[in-house]
CSV table of C-alpha atoms and ligand atoms in Angstrom, one decimal:
chain,number,residue,atom,x,y,z
A,1,MET,CA,-0.1,0.0,-0.1
A,2,LEU,CA,2.6,2.5,1.0
A,3,LYS,CA,5.6,1.3,-1.4
A,4,GLY,CA,6.6,3.4,-4.0
A,5,LYS,CA,4.3,6.3,-2.6
A,6,ASN,CA,5.4,9.8,-1.9
A,7,VAL,CA,4.4,10.5,1.6
A,8,LEU,CA,4.5,14.1,3.0
A,9,LEU,CA,4.9,14.0,6.8
A,10,GLY,CA,4.2,17.3,8.6
A,11,VAL,CA,5.5,17.8,12.2
A,12,THR,CA,4.1,20.3,14.4
A,13,GLY,CA,5.4,21.8,17.8
A,14,GLY,CA,4.3,19.2,20.1
A,15,ILE,CA,6.3,16.8,22.7
A,16,ALA,CA,5.1,13.7,20.5
A,17,ALA,CA,7.2,15.2,17.6
A,18,TYR,CA,9.8,12.7,19.2
A,19,LYS,CA,7.4,10.0,17.9
A,20,SER,CA,7.4,11.1,14.6
A,21,VAL,CA,11.0,10.1,13.9
A,22,GLU,CA,9.9,6.5,14.3
A,23,LEU,CA,7.0,7.1,12.1
A,24,ALA,CA,9.3,8.5,9.4
A,25,SER,CA,11.2,5.3,10.1
A,26,ARG,CA,8.2,2.9,9.5
A,27,LEU,CA,6.9,4.7,6.7
A,28,ARG,CA,10.3,4.5,4.9
A,29,LYS,CA,10.5,0.6,5.8
A,30,ALA,CA,7.3,0.1,4.4
A,31,GLY,CA,8.8,1.5,1.0
A,32,ALA,CA,7.6,5.1,0.9
A,33,SER,CA,9.7,8.1,0.1
A,34,VAL,CA,9.1,10.5,3.0
A,35,HIS,CA,9.4,14.0,2.8
A,36,VAL,CA,9.2,16.1,6.1
A,37,ILE,CA,8.0,19.6,6.6
A,38,MET,CA,8.7,20.9,10.1
A,39,THR,CA,7.1,24.0,11.7
A,40,ARG,CA,9.3,26.3,13.8
A,41,GLY,CA,7.5,24.7,16.9
A,42,ALA,CA,8.5,21.3,15.9
A,43,GLN,CA,12.4,22.3,15.5
A,44,ASN,CA,12.4,23.1,19.3
A,45,PHE,CA,11.7,19.4,20.0
A,46,VAL,CA,13.5,17.3,16.9
A,47,THR,CA,16.2,18.8,14.9
A,48,PRO,CA,15.7,18.7,11.0
A,49,LEU,CA,18.9,16.7,10.9
A,50,THR,CA,17.3,13.8,12.7
A,51,PHE,CA,14.5,13.5,9.9
A,52,ARG,CA,17.1,14.0,7.1
A,53,GLU,CA,19.1,11.1,8.1
A,54,ILE,CA,16.1,8.9,8.9
A,55,THR,CA,14.1,9.9,5.5
A,56,GLY,CA,17.4,10.5,3.3
A,57,ASN,CA,15.5,13.4,1.8
A,58,PRO,CA,15.9,16.9,2.6
A,59,VAL,CA,13.8,18.5,5.2
A,60,THR,CA,11.8,21.6,4.6
A,61,THR,CA,11.6,24.3,7.8
A,62,THR,CA,10.7,27.4,6.1
A,63,MET,CA,9.3,29.2,3.1
A,64,TRP,CA,11.8,31.8,2.7
A,65,GLY,CA,15.0,29.8,2.2
A,66,GLU,CA,16.8,29.3,-0.9
A,67,VAL,CA,14.7,26.8,-3.0
A,68,THR,CA,17.0,23.5,-3.3
A,69,ASN,CA,15.5,20.5,-5.0
A,70,HIS,CA,11.8,21.5,-5.2
A,71,ASN,CA,10.6,24.0,-7.7
A,72,VAL,CA,8.4,26.6,-6.1
A,73,GLU,CA,8.5,24.3,-3.1
A,74,HIS,CA,5.0,24.3,-1.7
A,75,ILE,CA,3.4,23.6,-4.6
A,76,ALA,CA,5.7,21.1,-5.9
A,77,LEU,CA,5.6,19.2,-2.6
A,78,ALA,CA,1.7,19.8,-2.6
A,79,ASN,CA,1.7,17.9,-6.0
A,80,LEU,CA,4.3,15.2,-5.4
A,81,ALA,CA,2.4,14.1,-2.3
A,82,ASP,CA,0.3,10.7,-2.7
A,83,LEU,CA,-0.6,11.2,1.0
A,84,VAL,CA,0.0,13.6,3.7
A,85,ILE,CA,0.1,12.6,7.5
A,86,VAL,CA,0.4,15.5,10.1
A,87,ALA,CA,1.5,14.0,13.3
A,88,PRO,CA,1.4,15.4,15.8
A,89,ALA,CA,-0.9,18.2,14.9
A,90,THR,CA,-1.1,20.8,17.6
A,91,ALA,CA,-4.4,22.7,18.7
A,92,ASN,CA,-2.8,25.8,17.0
A,93,PHE,CA,-2.0,24.1,13.9
A,94,ILE,CA,-5.6,22.6,13.8
A,95,VAL,CA,-7.3,25.9,14.0
A,96,LYS,CA,-4.8,27.4,11.4
A,97,CYS,CA,-6.1,24.7,9.1
A,98,ALA,CA,-9.6,25.2,9.7
A,99,MET,CA,-9.3,29.0,9.0
A,100,GLY,CA,-7.5,28.2,5.9
A,101,MET,CA,-4.4,29.8,6.8
A,102,ALA,CA,-1.1,29.6,4.9
A,103,ASP,CA,1.5,31.2,7.0
A,104,ASP,CA,4.1,28.6,6.8
A,105,MET,CA,5.3,25.8,4.6
A,106,LEU,CA,3.3,23.2,6.3
A,107,THR,CA,-0.2,25.1,6.0
A,108,THR,CA,0.7,26.5,2.4
A,109,THR,CA,1.5,22.9,1.3
A,110,LEU,CA,-1.9,21.5,2.7
A,111,LEU,CA,-3.9,24.2,1.4
A,112,ALA,CA,-2.5,23.5,-1.9
A,113,THR,CA,-2.3,19.7,-2.2
A,114,LYS,CA,-5.1,17.4,-3.5
A,115,ALA,CA,-3.6,14.3,-1.9
A,116,PRO,CA,-5.6,12.7,1.0
A,117,ILE,CA,-4.6,14.2,4.4
A,118,PHE,CA,-4.2,12.3,7.7
A,119,PHE,CA,-3.9,14.1,10.9
A,120,ALA,CA,-3.1,13.0,14.5
A,121,PRO,CA,-4.2,15.5,17.0
A,122,ALA,CA,-2.0,15.5,20.3
A,123,MET,CA,-2.4,17.9,23.2
A,124,ASN,CA,-3.3,18.5,26.6
A,125,SER,CA,-6.8,16.7,27.3
A,126,ASN,CA,-8.5,20.1,28.4
A,127,MET,CA,-7.1,21.9,25.2
A,128,TYR,CA,-8.7,18.5,23.4
A,129,ASP,CA,-11.9,18.7,24.9
A,130,ASN,CA,-12.2,22.4,24.4
A,131,GLN,CA,-15.3,23.3,22.3
A,132,LEU,CA,-13.1,25.3,20.1
A,133,THR,CA,-10.9,22.6,19.4
A,134,GLN,CA,-13.5,20.2,18.8
A,135,ARG,CA,-15.3,22.7,16.2
A,136,ASN,CA,-12.1,23.2,14.6
A,137,LEU,CA,-11.6,19.3,14.3
A,138,ASP,CA,-15.1,19.2,12.9
A,139,VAL,CA,-14.2,21.7,10.2
A,140,LEU,CA,-11.1,19.8,9.1
A,141,ILE,CA,-13.1,16.3,9.2
A,142,GLU,CA,-15.9,17.9,7.2
A,143,ASN,CA,-13.3,18.9,4.7
A,144,GLY,CA,-12.4,15.5,4.2
A,145,TRP,CA,-9.3,15.2,6.2
A,146,ASN,CA,-8.8,11.6,7.8
A,147,PHE,CA,-9.0,12.1,11.7
A,148,ILE,CA,-6.5,9.8,13.6
A,149,PRO,CA,-8.2,9.7,17.2
A,150,PRO,CA,-5.6,10.5,20.1
A,151,GLU,CA,-5.4,7.9,22.6
A,152,SER,CA,-6.1,8.2,26.4
A,153,GLY,CA,-3.5,7.9,29.1
A,154,HIS,CA,-0.8,9.6,30.9
A,155,LEU,CA,0.1,13.1,29.0
A,156,ALA,CA,3.4,14.7,29.1
A,157,CYS,CA,1.8,17.5,31.1
A,158,GLY,CA,1.4,15.4,33.8
A,159,VAL,CA,-2.5,14.6,33.4
A,160,GLU,CA,-4.3,11.3,32.8
A,161,GLY,CA,-6.7,12.1,29.7
A,162,VAL,CA,-7.5,11.9,26.0
A,163,GLY,CA,-4.8,13.6,24.0
A,164,ARG,CA,-1.9,11.2,23.4
A,165,MET,CA,-0.7,10.7,20.0
A,166,PRO,CA,-1.1,7.1,18.7
A,167,GLU,CA,2.2,5.1,18.3
A,168,PRO,CA,3.7,5.1,15.0
A,169,ALA,CA,3.0,1.5,14.2
A,170,ASP,CA,-0.7,2.2,14.7
A,171,ILE,CA,-0.8,5.4,12.8
A,172,VAL,CA,0.9,3.2,9.9
A,173,ASP,CA,-1.9,0.6,10.4
A,174,PHE,CA,-4.7,3.3,10.2
A,175,VAL,CA,-3.5,4.9,7.3
A,176,ARG,CA,-3.0,1.3,5.5
A,177,PHE,CA,-6.3,0.4,6.4
A,178,THR,CA,-7.9,3.7,5.4
A,179,MET,CA,-6.4,3.7,1.9
A,180,ALA,CA,-7.0,0.0,1.5
A,181,PHE,CA,-10.8,0.6,1.7
A,182,ALA,CA,-10.5,4.1,-0.1
A,183,ALA,CA,-12.2,2.7,-3.2
A,184,ASP,CA,-14.0,-0.4,-2.1
A,185,MET,CA,-17.3,1.2,-2.9
A,186,LEU,CA,-16.4,1.8,-6.7
A,187,GLY,CA,-19.2,0.8,-8.9
A,188,ILE,CA,-22.1,1.2,-6.0
A,189,LYS,CA,-24.9,3.5,-6.2
A,190,VAL,CA,-25.7,4.7,-2.8
A,191,LEU,CA,-29.0,6.6,-1.9
A,192,VAL,CA,-29.1,8.2,1.6
A,193,THR,CA,-31.6,10.0,3.3
A,194,ALA,CA,-30.7,12.7,6.1
A,195,ALA,CA,-32.2,15.2,8.4
A,196,GLY,CA,-35.7,15.7,9.7
A,197,THR,CA,-38.8,16.8,7.5
A,198,HIS,CA,-40.7,19.9,8.1
A,199,GLU,CA,-44.3,19.6,8.1
A,200,PRO,CA,-45.9,23.0,7.0
A,201,ILE,CA,-48.6,24.3,9.5
A,202,ASP,CA,-49.1,27.7,7.5
A,203,PRO,CA,-46.5,29.9,5.2
A,204,VAL,CA,-44.1,30.7,8.2
A,205,ARG,CA,-44.6,27.7,10.7
A,206,TYR,CA,-43.8,24.1,10.8
A,207,ILE,CA,-43.6,20.8,12.7
A,208,GLY,CA,-40.0,19.5,12.8
A,209,ASN,CA,-37.8,17.3,15.1
A,210,ARG,CA,-34.3,17.8,16.3
A,211,SER,CA,-32.3,15.8,13.6
A,212,SER,CA,-29.2,17.8,12.2
A,213,GLY,CA,-28.5,15.6,9.4
A,214,LYS,CA,-24.9,14.9,10.9
A,215,MET,CA,-25.5,11.1,10.7
A,216,GLY,CA,-26.6,10.9,7.2
A,217,TYR,CA,-24.5,13.3,5.9
A,218,ALA,CA,-21.4,11.5,7.5
A,219,ILE,CA,-22.7,8.5,5.8
A,220,ALA,CA,-22.9,10.3,2.3
A,221,GLU,CA,-19.5,11.8,2.7
A,222,ALA,CA,-17.9,8.2,3.7
A,223,ALA,CA,-19.4,6.5,0.8
A,224,LYS,CA,-18.3,8.9,-1.6
A,225,LYS,CA,-14.7,8.7,-0.3
A,226,ARG,CA,-14.8,4.9,-0.7
A,227,GLY,CA,-15.7,5.4,-4.3
A,228,ALA,CA,-19.6,5.1,-4.3
A,229,GLU,CA,-21.9,7.2,-6.4
A,230,VAL,CA,-24.0,8.9,-3.9
A,231,ILE,CA,-27.4,10.5,-3.9
A,232,LEU,CA,-28.3,12.4,-0.8
A,233,VAL,CA,-32.0,13.2,-0.1
A,234,SER,CA,-31.8,15.7,2.8
A,235,GLY,CA,-34.5,17.4,4.8
A,236,PRO,CA,-33.6,21.1,5.9
A,237,SER,CA,-30.2,21.2,7.4
A,238,ALA,CA,-27.6,23.8,8.3
A,239,LEU,CA,-24.7,21.2,7.1
A,240,THR,CA,-23.0,21.6,3.4
A,241,PRO,CA,-23.4,18.6,1.5
A,242,PRO,CA,-20.3,16.8,0.9
A,243,GLU,CA,-18.3,17.6,-2.0
A,244,GLY,CA,-19.2,15.3,-5.4
A,245,VAL,CA,-22.5,13.8,-3.8
A,246,GLU,CA,-25.8,14.6,-6.0
A,247,PHE,CA,-27.6,16.6,-3.6
A,248,ILE,CA,-31.6,16.7,-3.5
A,249,SER,CA,-33.2,19.1,-1.0
A,250,VAL,CA,-36.5,18.5,0.3
A,251,GLU,CA,-38.9,19.7,2.9
A,252,SER,CA,-41.7,17.6,3.9
A,253,ALA,CA,-42.1,13.8,4.2
A,254,GLU,CA,-44.0,13.7,0.9
A,255,GLU,CA,-41.4,15.5,-1.0
A,256,MET,CA,-38.7,13.1,0.7
A,257,ARG,CA,-41.1,10.2,-0.5
A,258,GLU,CA,-41.1,11.6,-4.1
A,259,ALA,CA,-37.5,12.1,-4.2
A,260,VAL,CA,-36.6,8.8,-2.8
A,261,LEU,CA,-39.1,6.8,-5.1
A,262,GLU,CA,-37.9,8.5,-8.1
A,263,ARG,CA,-34.1,7.4,-7.6
A,264,PHE,CA,-34.8,4.2,-5.4
A,265,SER,CA,-34.7,1.6,-8.4
A,266,GLU,CA,-31.2,2.8,-9.6
A,267,ALA,CA,-29.5,2.3,-6.0
A,268,ASP,CA,-27.9,-0.8,-5.1
A,269,LEU,CA,-27.8,0.5,-1.3
A,270,ILE,CA,-30.3,2.6,0.4
A,271,ILE,CA,-29.8,4.1,3.8
A,272,LYS,CA,-32.5,6.1,5.5
A,273,ALA,CA,-31.0,8.0,8.4
A,274,ALA,CA,-33.6,10.7,8.1
A,275,ALA,CA,-35.9,11.3,10.8
A,276,VAL,CA,-39.2,11.4,8.7
A,277,ALA,CA,-42.3,13.1,10.6
A,278,ASP,CA,-44.7,10.7,11.1
A,279,TYR,CA,-47.6,13.0,11.0
A,280,HIS,CA,-48.3,16.1,8.8
A,281,VAL,CA,-50.9,18.8,9.1
A,282,ARG,CA,-54.3,17.9,7.6
A,283,ASP,CA,-55.3,21.4,6.6
A,284,VAL,CA,-52.4,24.0,6.2
A,285,ALA,CA,-53.5,27.6,6.5
A,286,ASP,CA,-52.7,29.7,3.2
A,287,GLN,CA,-52.0,32.8,5.3
A,288,LYS,CA,-50.0,33.1,8.8
A,289,ILE,CA,-52.3,32.0,11.6
A,290,LYS,CA,-53.3,34.9,13.6
A,291,LYS,CA,-53.0,34.7,17.5
A,292,ASN,CA,-56.8,35.6,18.0
A,293,GLU,CA,-58.0,32.3,19.9
A,294,ASP,CA,-56.6,31.1,23.1
A,295,GLU,CA,-56.6,27.6,21.8
A,296,ILE,CA,-56.1,26.0,18.5
A,297,THR,CA,-56.4,22.5,17.3
A,298,LEU,CA,-54.3,21.0,14.6
A,299,VAL,CA,-55.7,18.0,13.1
A,300,LEU,CA,-52.5,15.6,12.2
A,301,LYS,CA,-52.8,13.0,9.5
A,302,LYS,CA,-50.4,9.8,9.1
A,303,ASN,CA,-47.6,10.5,6.7
A,304,PRO,CA,-46.6,7.5,4.5
A,305,ASP,CA,-44.2,5.2,5.8
A,306,ILE,CA,-41.4,5.6,3.2
A,307,LEU,CA,-39.1,2.9,4.1
A,308,LYS,CA,-42.1,0.5,4.6
A,309,GLU,CA,-42.9,1.2,0.7
A,310,LEU,CA,-39.3,0.7,-0.4
A,311,GLY,CA,-39.3,-2.4,1.8
A,312,GLU,CA,-42.2,-3.7,-0.4
A,313,LYS,CA,-40.7,-2.7,-3.5
A,314,LYS,CA,-37.1,-4.1,-3.1
A,315,ARG,CA,-35.4,-5.8,-5.9
A,316,GLY,CA,-33.0,-8.8,-5.6
A,317,GLY,CA,-29.5,-7.5,-4.9
A,318,GLN,CA,-30.7,-4.1,-3.3
A,319,ILE,CA,-29.7,-3.6,0.4
A,320,LEU,CA,-32.0,-1.7,2.4
A,321,VAL,CA,-30.9,-0.2,5.7
A,322,GLY,CA,-33.1,1.7,8.2
A,323,PHE,CA,-32.5,3.5,11.5
A,324,ALA,CA,-34.6,3.1,14.5
A,325,ALA,CA,-34.8,6.2,16.9
A,326,GLU,CA,-35.9,4.9,20.2
A,327,THR,CA,-36.3,6.2,23.8
A,328,GLN,CA,-37.4,2.9,25.4
A,329,ASN,CA,-37.4,-0.9,24.4
A,330,LEU,CA,-34.8,-0.4,22.0
A,331,LEU,CA,-34.3,-3.8,20.7
A,332,GLU,CA,-37.9,-4.9,20.6
A,333,ASN,CA,-38.8,-1.7,19.0
A,334,ALA,CA,-36.1,-2.0,16.2
A,335,LYS,CA,-36.5,-5.6,15.9
A,336,ALA,CA,-40.2,-5.1,14.8
A,337,LYS,CA,-39.2,-2.3,12.3
A,338,LEU,CA,-36.6,-4.6,10.7
A,339,GLU,CA,-39.3,-7.1,9.9
A,340,LYS,CA,-42.2,-4.8,9.2
A,341,LYS,CA,-40.1,-2.9,6.8
A,342,ASN,CA,-38.3,-6.0,5.3
A,343,LEU,CA,-34.8,-4.6,6.0
A,344,ASP,CA,-31.6,-6.1,5.7
A,345,MET,CA,-30.2,-4.2,8.8
A,346,ILE,CA,-31.5,-1.6,11.2
A,347,VAL,CA,-29.2,0.7,13.0
A,348,ALA,CA,-30.8,1.1,16.7
A,349,ASN,CA,-29.8,4.5,18.6
A,350,ASP,CA,-31.2,5.3,21.9
A,351,VAL,CA,-31.8,8.9,21.5
A,352,SER,CA,-32.7,9.2,25.2
A,353,ARG,CA,-28.7,9.4,25.8
A,354,LYS,CA,-27.0,12.7,25.7
A,355,ASP,CA,-24.1,11.1,23.5
A,356,ALA,CA,-26.2,9.5,21.1
A,357,GLY,CA,-29.0,10.3,18.6
A,358,PHE,CA,-30.2,13.8,17.5
A,359,ASN,CA,-27.9,16.4,17.0
A,360,THR,CA,-24.8,15.1,18.8
A,361,ASP,CA,-21.6,14.3,17.2
A,362,THR,CA,-21.3,11.0,18.7
A,363,ASN,CA,-23.7,8.1,18.4
A,364,VAL,CA,-24.0,4.8,20.3
A,365,VAL,CA,-25.9,1.9,18.2
A,366,LYS,CA,-26.8,-1.5,18.0
A,367,LEU,CA,-26.9,-3.1,14.5
A,368,LEU,CA,-29.7,-5.7,14.1
A,369,TYR,CA,-29.6,-8.0,11.0
A,370,LYS,CA,-32.1,-9.9,9.0
A,371,ASN,CA,-30.6,-13.3,9.9
A,372,GLY,CA,-31.6,-12.5,13.6
A,373,THR,CA,-28.0,-11.7,14.9
A,374,MET,CA,-27.1,-8.4,16.9
A,375,GLU,CA,-23.9,-6.4,17.1
A,376,GLU,CA,-23.3,-3.6,19.7
A,377,LEU,CA,-20.8,-0.8,18.7
A,378,PRO,CA,-18.9,1.3,21.3
A,379,ILE,CA,-19.6,5.1,21.4
A,380,MET,CA,-17.9,6.7,18.6
A,381,THR,CA,-18.1,9.9,16.3
A,382,LYS,CA,-20.8,10.1,13.6
A,383,HIS,CA,-18.1,10.0,11.0
A,384,LYS,CA,-16.3,6.7,12.5
A,385,LEU,CA,-19.7,5.1,12.6
A,386,ALA,CA,-20.5,5.9,9.1
A,387,ASP,CA,-17.5,4.2,8.1
A,388,GLU,CA,-18.0,1.2,10.4
A,389,LEU,CA,-21.5,0.7,8.9
A,390,LEU,CA,-20.5,0.8,5.4
A,391,THR,CA,-17.8,-1.7,5.9
A,392,LYS,CA,-20.5,-4.0,8.0
A,393,ILE,CA,-22.8,-3.7,4.8
A,394,LEU,CA,-20.1,-4.5,2.3
A,395,HIS,CA,-19.3,-7.7,4.4
A,396,MET,CA,-23.0,-8.5,4.5
A,397,LYS,CA,-23.2,-8.0,0.6
A,398,ASN,CA,-20.2,-10.2,-0.1
B,1,PMT,O1,-29.4,14.1,12.0
B,1,PMT,P1,-28.9,13.9,13.4
B,1,PMT,O2,-29.0,14.9,14.4
B,1,PMT,O3,-27.5,13.1,13.1
B,1,PMT,O4,-29.6,12.6,14.1
B,1,PMT,C1,-29.5,11.0,13.7
B,1,PMT,C2,-30.8,10.4,13.7
B,1,PMT,C3,-30.9,10.2,15.2
B,1,PMT,C4,-31.9,11.0,13.4
B,1,PMT,C5,-30.6,8.9,13.2
B,1,PMT,O5,-29.5,8.3,13.8
B,1,PMT,C6,-31.7,8.4,13.2
B,1,PMT,O6,-32.2,7.4,14.3
B,1,PMT,N1,-32.8,8.3,12.3
B,1,PMT,C7,-34.1,7.8,12.1
B,1,PMT,C8,-34.7,8.5,13.0
B,1,PMT,C9,-36.5,8.0,12.7
B,1,PMT,O7,-37.2,8.5,12.2
B,1,PMT,O8,-36.6,6.9,13.3
B,1,PMT,P2,-38.0,6.0,13.3
B,1,PMT,O9,-38.0,4.8,14.3
B,1,PMT,O10,-39.1,6.9,13.6
B,1,PMT,O11,-38.0,5.5,11.9
B,1,PMT,C10,-37.5,4.3,11.7
B,1,PMT,C11,-37.0,4.2,10.0
B,1,PMT,O12,-38.1,4.4,9.1
B,1,PMT,C12,-36.0,5.3,9.7
B,1,PMT,O13,-35.0,4.8,9.1
B,1,PMT,C13,-36.9,6.4,9.0
B,1,PMT,O14,-36.1,7.1,8.0
B,1,PMT,C14,-37.9,5.8,8.5
B,1,PMT,N2,-39.3,6.2,8.2
B,1,PMT,C15,-40.0,6.8,9.2
B,1,PMT,C16,-41.1,7.2,9.1
B,1,PMT,C17,-41.8,7.6,8.0
B,1,PMT,N3,-42.9,8.2,7.9
B,1,PMT,N4,-40.9,7.1,6.9
B,1,PMT,C18,-39.7,6.6,6.9
B,1,PMT,O15,-39.1,6.2,6.0
């Protein structure tokens, strides 16, 4: 996987920079040609000479020095790289990249490269947990960067917590594994639904739910990255659709039904992560309802169950995956939906948990399969879960 590849290793200024020497060595032993860019901070921990000796290549430390063997160096390295690994990635480096800054050789190169980027955050656990850092991490992940999660343990600053850079061997395995399935969905067409639907009451009001679209968008993005052709049908969401997917924006359950039914027959895999409203308002007012009355009554009518309809229409070879959002009797309710809607798999999330379900960055799910088996997954980010789900679905397919 790494043999003959040009790997750009970015090293930023954290104590874990010493581990990057071993990482460079492992990458070289795996057959890669390793080109190191060090930030100014990194050079306080390790010398460029160490990396030059380990990699056998010149080490870039500045944008302003004499150009040596790389012509217009940042563009040359950005173009040369087959993949980029930044390890360790400090909080300061992460925020600069999240803002699209290009104020040194590493940030400039990363902005210019089209190669896949991996980054391994490493820092004090409070810095890591800080909302600002988490938000910046999300920006990079949404931008398609591959996040190598930090480990828990004893940190150099003396505290115990999350923030330690994984061992170099694990980083190499992570990169190998990710690159290996980078194209394992080529030729597969995936239809994903995401976010909640809005059911109008009058021209300015609606009935909605708390679905943000994060789960469905993460699935669409992961499938696209793995080479699938992706159609994303989404209810209203503040998220930006992942690059390269065909995006269909809908509002109500009825609009979602129409869009999904129109594209259903061409899809090999359908994943319904959307939170579709079960009811709509029977008599939608033409004009804004005035608050003249102390009480008003809205009559709600049942919406069509889109997933059930798909289950009835499913052709041989198509895989149908649903989600179940439950606050009680998770397994019983999910199992009933799996059977009633003729699904191949259902992803059951206990949405009463704070770290799972609606509008969270993480999810905790149980997977129920058509053959009666069940698998429980640990808490993980929705991006990680998206990849896990796709891997499991592909195994089921083969
Ligand atoms: O968007 P996020 O903030 O990231 O939150 C993710 C999520 C919690 C919304 C997602 O993980 C999830 O659980 N989605 C399904 C929510 C839901 O509507 O569950 P349900 O148990 O009511 O429906 C079961 C399945 O039937 C779902 O796949 C749903 O898309 C589908 N359905 C439901 C009703 C309906 N009228 N038509 C449908 O197709």
